[in-house]
PDB file of C-alpha atoms and ligand atoms in Angstrom:
ATOM      1  CA  MET A   1       0.031   0.013   0.001  1.00 69.00           C
ATOM      2  CA  ALA A   2       1.419   3.367  -1.017  1.00 93.00           C
ATOM      3  CA  THR A   3       0.236   6.484   0.840  1.00 98.00           C
ATOM      4  CA  ARG A   4      -0.587   9.683  -0.943  1.00 98.00           C
ATOM      5  CA  TYR A   5       0.839  12.591   1.052  1.00 98.00           C
ATOM      6  CA  VAL A   6      -0.618  16.030   0.613  1.00 99.00           C
ATOM      7  CA  TRP A   7       1.081  19.301   1.528  1.00 99.00           C
ATOM      8  CA  THR A   8      -1.555  21.878   2.467  1.00 98.00           C
ATOM      9  CA  MET A   9      -1.000  25.565   3.157  1.00 98.00           C
ATOM     10  CA  ASP A  10      -3.633  27.624   5.034  1.00 98.00           C
ATOM     11  CA  ASP A  11      -4.558  31.317   4.966  1.00 98.00           C
ATOM     12  CA  ALA A  12      -3.597  32.014   1.317  1.00 98.00           C
ATOM     13  CA  GLY A  13      -5.490  35.096   0.201  1.00 98.00           C
ATOM     14  CA  ALA A  14      -4.998  36.851   3.551  1.00 98.00           C
ATOM     15  CA  GLY A  15      -2.166  39.213   4.545  1.00 98.00           C
ATOM     16  CA  GLY A  16       0.190  41.405   2.543  1.00 98.00           C
ATOM     17  CA  THR A  17       3.103  41.039   0.105  1.00 98.00           C
ATOM     18  CA  ASP A  18       5.231  39.014   2.595  1.00 98.00           C
ATOM     19  CA  MET A  19       2.539  36.350   2.796  1.00 98.00           C
ATOM     20  CA  VAL A  20       2.079  36.286  -0.988  1.00 98.00           C
ATOM     21  CA  GLU A  21       5.830  35.905  -1.417  1.00 98.00           C
ATOM     22  CA  ALA A  22       6.004  33.101   1.154  1.00 98.00           C
ATOM     23  CA  MET A  23       3.332  31.127  -0.681  1.00 98.00           C
ATOM     24  CA  ARG A  24       5.051  31.764  -4.070  1.00 98.00           C
ATOM     25  CA  ARG A  25       8.378  30.625  -2.864  1.00 98.00           C
ATOM     26  CA  VAL A  26       7.047  27.433  -1.275  1.00 98.00           C
ATOM     27  CA  CYS A  27       5.171  26.633  -4.486  1.00 98.00           C
ATOM     28  CA  ARG A  28       8.322  27.131  -6.595  1.00 98.00           C
ATOM     29  CA  PHE A  29      10.359  25.085  -4.121  1.00 98.00           C
ATOM     30  CA  LEU A  30       7.920  22.151  -4.286  1.00 98.00           C
ATOM     31  CA  GLU A  31       7.855  22.423  -8.142  1.00 98.00           C
ATOM     32  CA  THR A  32      11.580  21.713  -8.209  1.00 98.00           C
ATOM     33  CA  ARG A  33      10.820  18.483  -6.300  1.00 98.00           C
ATOM     34  CA  GLY A  34       7.982  17.504  -8.633  1.00 98.00           C
ATOM     35  CA  VAL A  35       5.407  18.160  -5.886  1.00 98.00           C
ATOM     36  CA  ARG A  36       2.261  20.297  -5.957  1.00 98.00           C
ATOM     37  CA  MET A  37       0.423  21.730  -2.964  1.00 98.00           C
ATOM     38  CA  THR A  38      -3.145  22.275  -1.887  1.00 99.00           C
ATOM     39  CA  LEU A  39      -3.678  25.901  -0.978  1.00 99.00           C
ATOM     40  CA  PHE A  40      -6.547  26.666   1.329  1.00 98.00           C
ATOM     41  CA  VAL A  41      -7.649  30.091   0.293  1.00 98.00           C
ATOM     42  CA  VAL A  42      -9.688  32.700   2.303  1.00 98.00           C
ATOM     43  CA  PRO A  43     -11.925  34.189  -0.399  1.00 98.00           C
ATOM     44  CA  LYS A  44     -12.913  37.409   1.401  1.00 98.00           C
ATOM     45  CA  PRO A  45     -10.162  37.981   3.913  1.00 98.00           C
ATOM     46  CA  GLY A  46     -11.309  40.138   6.898  1.00 98.00           C
ATOM     47  CA  GLY A  47     -14.568  40.830   4.992  1.00 98.00           C
ATOM     48  CA  GLN A  48     -12.664  42.660   2.168  1.00 98.00           C
ATOM     49  CA  PRO A  49     -12.186  41.589  -1.476  1.00 97.00           C
ATOM     50  CA  MET A  50      -9.034  39.657  -2.081  1.00 97.00           C
ATOM     51  CA  SER A  51      -6.173  41.805  -3.426  1.00 98.00           C
ATOM     52  CA  GLU A  52      -5.135  41.676  -7.119  1.00 97.00           C
ATOM     53  CA  GLU A  53      -1.702  40.698  -5.877  1.00 98.00           C
ATOM     54  CA  TRP A  54      -3.159  37.567  -4.279  1.00 98.00           C
ATOM     55  CA  MET A  55      -5.382  36.877  -7.232  1.00 98.00           C
ATOM     56  CA  ASN A  56      -2.455  36.956  -9.596  1.00 98.00           C
ATOM     57  CA  ALA A  57      -0.314  34.746  -7.369  1.00 98.00           C
ATOM     58  CA  LEU A  58      -3.170  32.222  -6.995  1.00 98.00           C
ATOM     59  CA  ARG A  59      -3.887  32.077 -10.668  1.00 98.00           C
ATOM     60  CA  GLU A  60      -0.179  31.536 -11.295  1.00 98.00           C
ATOM     61  CA  ALA A  61      -0.019  28.774  -8.666  1.00 98.00           C
ATOM     62  CA  ARG A  62      -3.007  27.074 -10.292  1.00 98.00           C
ATOM     63  CA  GLN A  63      -1.383  27.264 -13.712  1.00 98.00           C
ATOM     64  CA  SER A  64       1.642  25.505 -12.281  1.00 98.00           C
ATOM     65  CA  GLY A  65      -0.558  22.708 -11.055  1.00 98.00           C
ATOM     66  CA  HIS A  66      -1.205  23.699  -7.431  1.00 98.00           C
ATOM     67  CA  ASP A  67      -4.638  23.136  -6.050  1.00 98.00           C
ATOM     68  CA  LEU A  68      -6.965  25.870  -4.681  1.00 98.00           C
ATOM     69  CA  GLN A  69      -9.530  24.919  -2.033  1.00 98.00           C
ATOM     70  CA  LEU A  70     -11.844  26.799   0.267  1.00 98.00           C
ATOM     71  CA  HIS A  71     -10.816  28.068   3.764  1.00 98.00           C
ATOM     72  CA  GLY A  72     -13.940  29.695   5.262  1.00 98.00           C
ATOM     73  CA  LEU A  73     -15.184  32.963   3.892  1.00 98.00           C
ATOM     74  CA  THR A  74     -13.653  35.894   5.855  1.00 98.00           C
ATOM     75  CA  HIS A  75     -11.599  34.146   8.566  1.00 97.00           C
ATOM     76  CA  GLU A  76     -12.089  37.302  10.609  1.00 94.00           C
ATOM     77  CA  ASP A  77     -11.833  35.348  13.874  1.00 92.00           C
ATOM     78  CA  CYS A  78     -11.488  31.696  14.906  1.00 93.00           C
ATOM     79  CA  PHE A  79     -15.238  31.150  15.363  1.00 96.00           C
ATOM     80  CA  GLU A  80     -16.515  31.452  11.796  1.00 97.00           C
ATOM     81  CA  PHE A  81     -18.103  27.969  11.402  1.00 98.00           C
ATOM     82  CA  GLY A  82     -18.346  26.681  14.955  1.00 97.00           C
ATOM     83  CA  PRO A  83     -16.887  26.922  18.475  1.00 94.00           C
ATOM     84  CA  PRO A  84     -13.126  26.621  18.928  1.00 89.00           C
ATOM     85  CA  ASN A  85     -11.591  23.120  18.921  1.00 89.00           C
ATOM     86  CA  TRP A  86      -8.390  21.295  19.875  1.00 90.00           C
ATOM     87  CA  PRO A  87      -5.605  21.873  19.000  1.00 90.00           C
ATOM     88  CA  ALA A  88      -6.419  25.581  18.268  1.00 91.00           C
ATOM     89  CA  THR A  89      -7.422  25.875  21.880  1.00 90.00           C
ATOM     90  CA  ASP A  90      -3.893  24.614  22.818  1.00 87.00           C
ATOM     91  CA  VAL A  91      -2.206  27.146  20.527  1.00 89.00           C
ATOM     92  CA  VAL A  92      -4.411  29.975  21.805  1.00 91.00           C
ATOM     93  CA  PRO A  93      -5.970  28.911  25.163  1.00 92.00           C
ATOM     94  CA  SER A  94      -7.888  32.206  25.446  1.00 93.00           C
ATOM     95  CA  PHE A  95     -10.221  31.038  22.604  1.00 94.00           C
ATOM     96  CA  ILE A  96     -12.258  29.145  25.201  1.00 92.00           C
ATOM     97  CA  GLU A  97     -12.939  32.196  27.398  1.00 94.00           C
ATOM     98  CA  GLU A  98     -13.440  34.364  24.349  1.00 95.00           C
ATOM     99  CA  PHE A  99     -16.058  31.965  23.031  1.00 94.00           C
ATOM    100  CA  GLU A 100     -17.866  31.911  26.385  1.00 93.00           C
ATOM    101  CA  ARG A 101     -17.755  35.716  26.624  1.00 96.00           C
ATOM    102  CA  ARG A 102     -19.148  36.076  23.099  1.00 95.00           C
ATOM    103  CA  ARG A 103     -21.487  33.054  23.179  1.00 95.00           C
ATOM    104  CA  GLU A 104     -24.704  35.048  22.651  1.00 96.00           C
ATOM    105  CA  GLU A 105     -23.253  36.890  19.734  1.00 95.00           C
ATOM    106  CA  LEU A 106     -21.598  33.859  18.190  1.00 95.00           C
ATOM    107  CA  MET A 107     -24.280  31.135  18.500  1.00 95.00           C
ATOM    108  CA  PRO A 108     -26.667  32.684  15.912  1.00 95.00           C
ATOM    109  CA  ARG A 109     -23.867  32.261  13.354  1.00 95.00           C
ATOM    110  CA  TYR A 110     -24.189  28.462  13.420  1.00 97.00           C
ATOM    111  CA  THR A 111     -27.539  28.058  11.689  1.00 98.00           C
ATOM    112  CA  LEU A 112     -27.748  26.129   8.470  1.00 98.00           C
ATOM    113  CA  PRO A 113     -28.980  29.077   6.330  1.00 98.00           C
ATOM    114  CA  ASN A 114     -26.196  31.349   7.635  1.00 98.00           C
ATOM    115  CA  LEU A 115     -23.426  28.837   7.192  1.00 98.00           C
ATOM    116  CA  ARG A 116     -24.713  27.778   3.787  1.00 98.00           C
ATOM    117  CA  ALA A 117     -24.821  31.461   2.646  1.00 98.00           C
ATOM    118  CA  ARG A 118     -21.202  31.935   3.753  1.00 98.00           C
ATOM    119  CA  ILE A 119     -20.064  28.805   1.805  1.00 98.00           C
ATOM    120  CA  GLU A 120     -21.993  29.787  -1.273  1.00 98.00           C
ATOM    121  CA  GLU A 121     -20.514  33.312  -1.193  1.00 98.00           C
ATOM    122  CA  GLY A 122     -17.011  31.786  -1.033  1.00 98.00           C
ATOM    123  CA  LEU A 123     -17.843  29.408  -3.890  1.00 98.00           C
ATOM    124  CA  ALA A 124     -19.141  32.289  -6.006  1.00 98.00           C
ATOM    125  CA  ILE A 125     -15.868  34.266  -5.434  1.00 98.00           C
ATOM    126  CA  PHE A 126     -13.753  31.174  -6.467  1.00 98.00           C
ATOM    127  CA  ARG A 127     -15.907  30.668  -9.570  1.00 97.00           C
ATOM    128  CA  GLU A 128     -15.944  34.350 -10.684  1.00 97.00           C
ATOM    129  CA  ARG A 129     -12.471  35.508  -9.750  1.00 96.00           C
ATOM    130  CA  LEU A 130     -10.392  32.360  -9.915  1.00 96.00           C
ATOM    131  CA  GLY A 131     -12.395  30.161 -12.263  1.00 96.00           C
ATOM    132  CA  VAL A 132     -12.148  27.337  -9.769  1.00 97.00           C
ATOM    133  CA  GLU A 133     -14.768  24.979  -8.345  1.00 97.00           C
ATOM    134  CA  PRO A 134     -13.521  23.836  -4.894  1.00 98.00           C
ATOM    135  CA  THR A 135     -14.251  20.311  -3.742  1.00 98.00           C
ATOM    136  CA  VAL A 136     -12.706  20.422  -0.266  1.00 98.00           C
ATOM    137  CA  PHE A 137     -13.345  22.771   2.636  1.00 98.00           C
ATOM    138  CA  ARG A 138     -11.213  23.532   5.713  1.00 98.00           C
ATOM    139  CA  ALA A 139     -12.908  25.371   8.553  1.00 98.00           C
ATOM    140  CA  PRO A 140     -10.791  28.270   9.837  1.00 97.00           C
ATOM    141  CA  CYS A 141      -8.938  27.229  13.071  1.00 95.00           C
ATOM    142  CA  GLY A 142     -10.682  23.824  12.879  1.00 94.00           C
ATOM    143  CA  ALA A 143     -13.742  25.494  14.444  1.00 96.00           C
ATOM    144  CA  MET A 144     -16.636  23.402  13.176  1.00 97.00           C
ATOM    145  CA  SER A 145     -20.220  22.478  13.867  1.00 98.00           C
ATOM    146  CA  LYS A 146     -22.756  19.936  12.724  1.00 98.00           C
ATOM    147  CA  PRO A 147     -24.763  22.482  10.726  1.00 98.00           C
ATOM    148  CA  MET A 148     -21.524  23.346   8.876  1.00 98.00           C
ATOM    149  CA  PHE A 149     -21.330  19.743   7.564  1.00 98.00           C
ATOM    150  CA  GLU A 150     -24.965  19.904   6.425  1.00 98.00           C
ATOM    151  CA  ALA A 151     -24.254  23.284   4.762  1.00 98.00           C
ATOM    152  CA  LEU A 152     -21.246  21.738   2.928  1.00 98.00           C
ATOM    153  CA  ARG A 153     -23.341  18.809   1.744  1.00 98.00           C
ATOM    154  CA  GLN A 154     -26.082  21.118   0.438  1.00 98.00           C
ATOM    155  CA  SER A 155     -23.512  23.287  -1.323  1.00 98.00           C
ATOM    156  CA  GLY A 156     -22.107  20.261  -3.093  1.00 98.00           C
ATOM    157  CA  ILE A 157     -18.858  19.942  -1.126  1.00 98.00           C
ATOM    158  CA  GLY A 158     -18.294  16.413   0.075  1.00 98.00           C
ATOM    159  CA  TYR A 159     -14.857  16.748   1.772  1.00 98.00           C
ATOM    160  CA  GLU A 160     -13.559  18.549   4.821  1.00 98.00           C
ATOM    161  CA  SER A 161     -10.075  18.649   6.373  1.00 98.00           C
ATOM    162  CA  GLY A 162      -9.958  20.330   9.774  1.00 97.00           C
ATOM    163  CA  THR A 163      -9.417  17.715  12.528  1.00 97.00           C
ATOM    164  CA  PHE A 164      -5.983  16.679  13.772  1.00 97.00           C
ATOM    165  CA  ILE A 165      -4.362  13.378  14.402  1.00 97.00           C
ATOM    166  CA  SER A 166      -1.552  15.048  16.330  1.00 97.00           C
ATOM    167  CA  GLY A 167      -1.040  18.498  17.803  1.00 95.00           C
ATOM    168  CA  THR A 168       2.516  17.950  19.040  1.00 95.00           C
ATOM    169  CA  GLY A 169       3.809  20.342  16.377  1.00 95.00           C
ATOM    170  CA  TYR A 170       2.680  23.099  18.683  1.00 95.00           C
ATOM    171  CA  ASP A 171       4.392  21.803  21.815  1.00 94.00           C
ATOM    172  CA  HIS A 172       7.345  24.178  21.397  1.00 95.00           C
ATOM    173  CA  LEU A 173       5.103  27.198  22.143  1.00 93.00           C
ATOM    174  CA  PRO A 174       5.953  28.883  25.449  1.00 90.00           C
ATOM    175  CA  HIS A 175       2.826  27.743  27.318  1.00 89.00           C
ATOM    176  CA  ARG A 176       2.968  24.096  25.992  1.00 90.00           C
ATOM    177  CA  SER A 177       4.791  21.008  27.270  1.00 90.00           C
ATOM    178  CA  GLY A 178       8.017  21.675  25.348  1.00 94.00           C
ATOM    179  CA  VAL A 179       8.173  17.951  24.462  1.00 92.00           C
ATOM    180  CA  ILE A 180       8.478  17.499  20.680  1.00 94.00           C
ATOM    181  CA  ALA A 181       7.532  13.777  20.490  1.00 93.00           C
ATOM    182  CA  GLN A 182       4.971  11.648  18.699  1.00 95.00           C
ATOM    183  CA  ARG A 183       1.578  11.590  20.432  1.00 95.00           C
ATOM    184  CA  TRP A 184      -1.559  10.829  18.426  1.00 97.00           C
ATOM    185  CA  VAL A 185      -5.141  11.166  19.419  1.00 92.00           C
ATOM    186  CA  GLY A 186      -7.255   7.959  19.348  1.00 84.00           C
ATOM    187  CA  ASP A 187     -10.846   9.239  19.424  1.00 85.00           C
ATOM    188  CA  PHE A 188     -11.402   9.166  15.690  1.00 89.00           C
ATOM    189  CA  PRO A 189      -9.968   7.257  12.724  1.00 96.00           C
ATOM    190  CA  HIS A 190      -6.494   8.187  11.307  1.00 98.00           C
ATOM    191  CA  THR A 191      -7.812   7.592   7.797  1.00 98.00           C
ATOM    192  CA  PRO A 192     -10.306   9.727   5.892  1.00 98.00           C
ATOM    193  CA  PHE A 193     -13.673   8.827   7.464  1.00 98.00           C
ATOM    194  CA  ARG A 194     -17.317   9.498   6.824  1.00 98.00           C
ATOM    195  CA  TRP A 195     -18.704  12.077   9.255  1.00 98.00           C
ATOM    196  CA  TYR A 196     -21.713  14.333   9.776  1.00 98.00           C
ATOM    197  CA  SER A 197     -24.108  14.664   6.779  1.00 98.00           C
ATOM    198  CA  ASP A 198     -22.015  12.030   4.911  1.00 98.00           C
ATOM    199  CA  VAL A 199     -19.192  14.473   4.362  1.00 98.00           C
ATOM    200  CA  VAL A 200     -15.780  12.801   4.296  1.00 98.00           C
ATOM    201  CA  GLU A 201     -13.399  14.232   6.949  1.00 98.00           C
ATOM    202  CA  ILE A 202      -9.677  14.054   6.028  1.00 98.00           C
ATOM    203  CA  PRO A 203      -7.727  14.394   9.307  1.00 98.00           C
ATOM    204  CA  ILE A 204      -4.553  16.504   9.409  1.00 98.00           C
ATOM    205  CA  LEU A 205      -1.494  14.546  10.506  1.00 98.00           C
ATOM    206  CA  ASN A 206       0.420  17.415  12.131  1.00 98.00           C
ATOM    207  CA  GLU A 207       2.130  20.765  11.510  1.00 98.00           C
ATOM    208  CA  TYR A 208       5.898  21.134  11.748  1.00 98.00           C
ATOM    209  CA  THR A 209       6.439  24.639  10.548  1.00 98.00           C
ATOM    210  CA  TRP A 210       4.408  26.728  13.046  1.00 97.00           C
ATOM    211  CA  ARG A 211       6.201  29.947  14.057  1.00 96.00           C
ATOM    212  CA  GLY A 212       9.304  29.304  16.105  1.00 97.00           C
ATOM    213  CA  ALA A 213       9.616  25.551  15.231  1.00 97.00           C
ATOM    214  CA  TRP A 214      12.914  26.284  13.449  1.00 98.00           C
ATOM    215  CA  GLN A 215      14.538  26.859  16.843  1.00 97.00           C
ATOM    216  CA  ARG A 216      14.243  23.103  17.462  1.00 98.00           C
ATOM    217  CA  GLU A 217      14.939  21.997  13.964  1.00 98.00           C
ATOM    218  CA  GLN A 218      16.492  18.568  14.630  1.00 98.00           C
ATOM    219  CA  GLU A 219      13.627  17.483  16.891  1.00 98.00           C
ATOM    220  CA  PHE A 220      11.064  18.624  14.331  1.00 98.00           C
ATOM    221  CA  LEU A 221      12.725  16.830  11.408  1.00 98.00           C
ATOM    222  CA  ALA A 222      12.790  13.620  13.556  1.00 98.00           C
ATOM    223  CA  LEU A 223       9.176  14.004  14.542  1.00 98.00           C
ATOM    224  CA  ALA A 224       8.075  14.596  10.937  1.00 98.00           C
ATOM    225  CA  LYS A 225       9.833  11.487   9.755  1.00 98.00           C
ATOM    226  CA  GLU A 226       8.401   9.414  12.539  1.00 98.00           C
ATOM    227  CA  ASP A 227       4.829  10.660  11.886  1.00 98.00           C
ATOM    228  CA  VAL A 228       5.179  10.208   8.110  1.00 98.00           C
ATOM    229  CA  SER A 229       6.431   6.613   8.551  1.00 98.00           C
ATOM    230  CA  ARG A 230       3.660   5.673  10.985  1.00 98.00           C
ATOM    231  CA  ILE A 231       0.781   7.109   8.919  1.00 98.00           C
ATOM    232  CA  ALA A 232       1.900   4.974   5.995  1.00 98.00           C
ATOM    233  CA  GLN A 233       0.984   1.865   8.056  1.00 97.00           C
ATOM    234  CA  GLU A 234      -2.516   3.259   8.807  1.00 97.00           C
ATOM    235  CA  SER A 235      -3.830   5.357   5.904  1.00 98.00           C
ATOM    236  CA  GLU A 236      -3.687   5.697   2.165  1.00 98.00           C
ATOM    237  CA  VAL A 237      -4.006   9.453   2.414  1.00 98.00           C
ATOM    238  CA  ALA A 238      -2.036  11.732   4.759  1.00 98.00           C
ATOM    239  CA  VAL A 239      -2.468  15.482   5.044  1.00 98.00           C
ATOM    240  CA  LEU A 240       0.349  17.726   6.251  1.00 98.00           C
ATOM    241  CA  LEU A 241      -0.325  21.248   7.407  1.00 98.00           C
ATOM    242  CA  THR A 242       1.525  24.487   6.908  1.00 98.00           C
ATOM    243  CA  HIS A 243       0.461  28.173   7.098  1.00 98.00           C
ATOM    244  CA  THR A 244       1.635  31.132   5.022  1.00 98.00           C
ATOM    245  CA  HIS A 245       2.675  32.960   8.264  1.00 98.00           C
ATOM    246  CA  GLY A 246       4.259  29.855   9.702  1.00 98.00           C
ATOM    247  CA  VAL A 247       6.596  29.188   6.806  1.00 98.00           C
ATOM    248  CA  ALA A 248       7.283  32.908   6.338  1.00 98.00           C
ATOM    249  CA  ASP A 249       8.847  32.876   9.809  1.00 98.00           C
ATOM    250  CA  ASN A 250      11.794  30.970   8.444  1.00 98.00           C
ATOM    251  CA  LEU A 251      11.542  29.863   4.793  1.00 98.00           C
ATOM    252  CA  ASP A 252      14.881  28.082   4.748  1.00 98.00           C
ATOM    253  CA  TYR A 253      13.810  25.930   7.625  1.00 98.00           C
ATOM    254  CA  ALA A 254      10.469  25.205   5.903  1.00 98.00           C
ATOM    255  CA  PHE A 255      12.288  24.098   2.807  1.00 98.00           C
ATOM    256  CA  ARG A 256      14.589  21.812   4.801  1.00 98.00           C
ATOM    257  CA  LEU A 257      11.644  20.351   6.637  1.00 98.00           C
ATOM    258  CA  MET A 258       9.694  19.745   3.402  1.00 98.00           C
ATOM    259  CA  ASP A 259      12.723  18.234   1.730  1.00 98.00           C
ATOM    260  CA  THR A 260      13.277  15.916   4.606  1.00 98.00           C
ATOM    261  CA  VAL A 261       9.695  14.641   4.460  1.00 98.00           C
ATOM    262  CA  ILE A 262       9.671  14.284   0.690  1.00 98.00           C
ATOM    263  CA  GLU A 263      12.990  12.375   0.670  1.00 98.00           C
ATOM    264  CA  HIS A 264      11.989  10.221   3.614  1.00 98.00           C
ATOM    265  CA  ALA A 265       8.658   9.209   2.008  1.00 98.00           C
ATOM    266  CA  ARG A 266      10.275   8.451  -1.379  1.00 98.00           C
ATOM    267  CA  ALA A 267      13.456   6.817  -0.202  1.00 98.00           C
ATOM    268  CA  ASN A 268      11.543   4.442   2.090  1.00 98.00           C
ATOM    269  CA  GLY A 269       8.918   3.604  -0.494  1.00 98.00           C
ATOM    270  CA  LEU A 270       6.163   4.978   1.810  1.00 98.00           C
ATOM    271  CA  GLY A 271       4.389   6.662  -1.096  1.00 98.00           C
ATOM    272  CA  ASP A 272       4.376   9.896  -3.056  1.00 97.00           C
ATOM    273  CA  PHE A 273       2.709  13.358  -3.135  1.00 98.00           C
ATOM    274  CA  ALA A 274      -0.556  14.610  -4.617  1.00 98.00           C
ATOM    275  CA  THR A 275      -3.095  17.425  -4.148  1.00 98.00           C
ATOM    276  CA  LEU A 276      -6.460  16.912  -2.513  1.00 98.00           C
ATOM    277  CA  GLY A 277      -8.111  18.063  -5.740  1.00 98.00           C
ATOM    278  CA  GLU A 278      -6.418  15.327  -7.695  1.00 98.00           C
ATOM    279  CA  LEU A 279      -7.368  12.668  -5.104  1.00 98.00           C
ATOM    280  CA  VAL A 280     -10.994  13.792  -5.228  1.00 98.00           C
ATOM    281  CA  THR A 281     -11.054  13.689  -9.035  1.00 98.00           C
ATOM    282  CA  ASN A 282      -9.375  10.331  -9.428  1.00 98.00           C
ATOM    283  CA  GLY A 283     -11.406   8.655  -6.684  1.00 98.00           C
ATOM    284  CA  GLU A 284      -8.410   7.792  -4.489  1.00 98.00           C
ATOM    285  CA  LEU A 285      -9.758   9.900  -1.597  1.00 98.00           C
ATOM    286  CA  GLU A 286     -13.084   8.066  -1.707  1.00 98.00           C
ATOM    287  CA  ARG A 287     -11.299   4.691  -1.789  1.00 98.00           C
ATOM    288  CA  ALA A 288      -9.146   5.652   1.271  1.00 98.00           C
ATOM    289  CA  VAL A 289     -12.274   6.215   3.438  1.00 98.00           C
ATOM    290  CA  GLN A 290     -12.555   3.814   6.394  1.00 97.00           C
ATOM    291  CA  GLY A 291     -15.346   3.856   8.885  1.00 94.00           C
ATOM    292  CA  THR A 292     -17.328   6.662  10.356  1.00 96.00           C
ATOM    293  CA  GLY A 293     -16.389   9.320  12.902  1.00 96.00           C
ATOM    294  CA  PRO A 294     -17.800   9.560  16.420  1.00 95.00           C
ATOM    295  CA  ASP A 295     -20.374  12.170  17.451  1.00 96.00           C
ATOM    296  CA  ILE A 296     -18.032  14.528  19.234  1.00 93.00           C
ATOM    297  CA  LEU A 297     -19.125  17.987  18.153  1.00 94.00           C
ATOM    298  CA  SER A 298     -21.006  19.863  20.831  1.00 89.00           C
ATOM    299  CA  ILE A 299     -22.968  22.051  18.415  1.00 93.00           C
TER     300      ILE A 299
HETATM  301 ZN1  LIG B   1      -6.648  29.574   8.827  1.00 88.02          ZN
END
């Protein structure tokens, strides 16, 4: 069994020239390795139209074979499609208090008509400005709700990727354990699985390029290799996470980390790389689905 690994990058479309440049450089780097990436794009960042600079960079990326998928609508905060979830609540523990403080204001967001309207608006922007029909959604900050899944289903999107198999890529943060070691959650499958409203959830393996990770490079390279080896025993599809602002923190480190993972997967015959869009189109994602997920969302 060969695993299909997918590099994903979040928050494309948001931020200024430095973020555009970080995305461009990672795309170019991966192209030299014969790898293409799935970019999760915020179609209306902060409630504003996406800049021409971003539009041009995204069109260029798509022409080079990278994949553009939908990352919320505005991503104005971390509560767009549901209450905050682990591991975002580990990265920013104040999300929990903030949600409680804003509960009355936030709860009305999570109705089916509201969430469906947000998704449809994002789809229309993709269609009109980028000429792309997304097939995969990633909820900003992994904040999701049951009505979000029904809204995706009704909008024709059958795939979501926002849960995590491991959050140890954030343990270097000052308020975390400091232990960069393999630790996976066991409360849902490590493969793509069928979840609410029959949407397929594609769990994220881990993130190794969050801001500051470069300060513990050797440990992160070792962790990435260990995770990538183990997932090959368990799943035919494995999703790796990066963020524009995470890789921009130290691009040379990000390139070394990506190279290590790519070489490790290829040299050990674990598998090769693809985009989520490709795996949806060729049916491999559907074939990798195993089982159904537990009912763990509170809303
Ligand atoms: Zn995001």
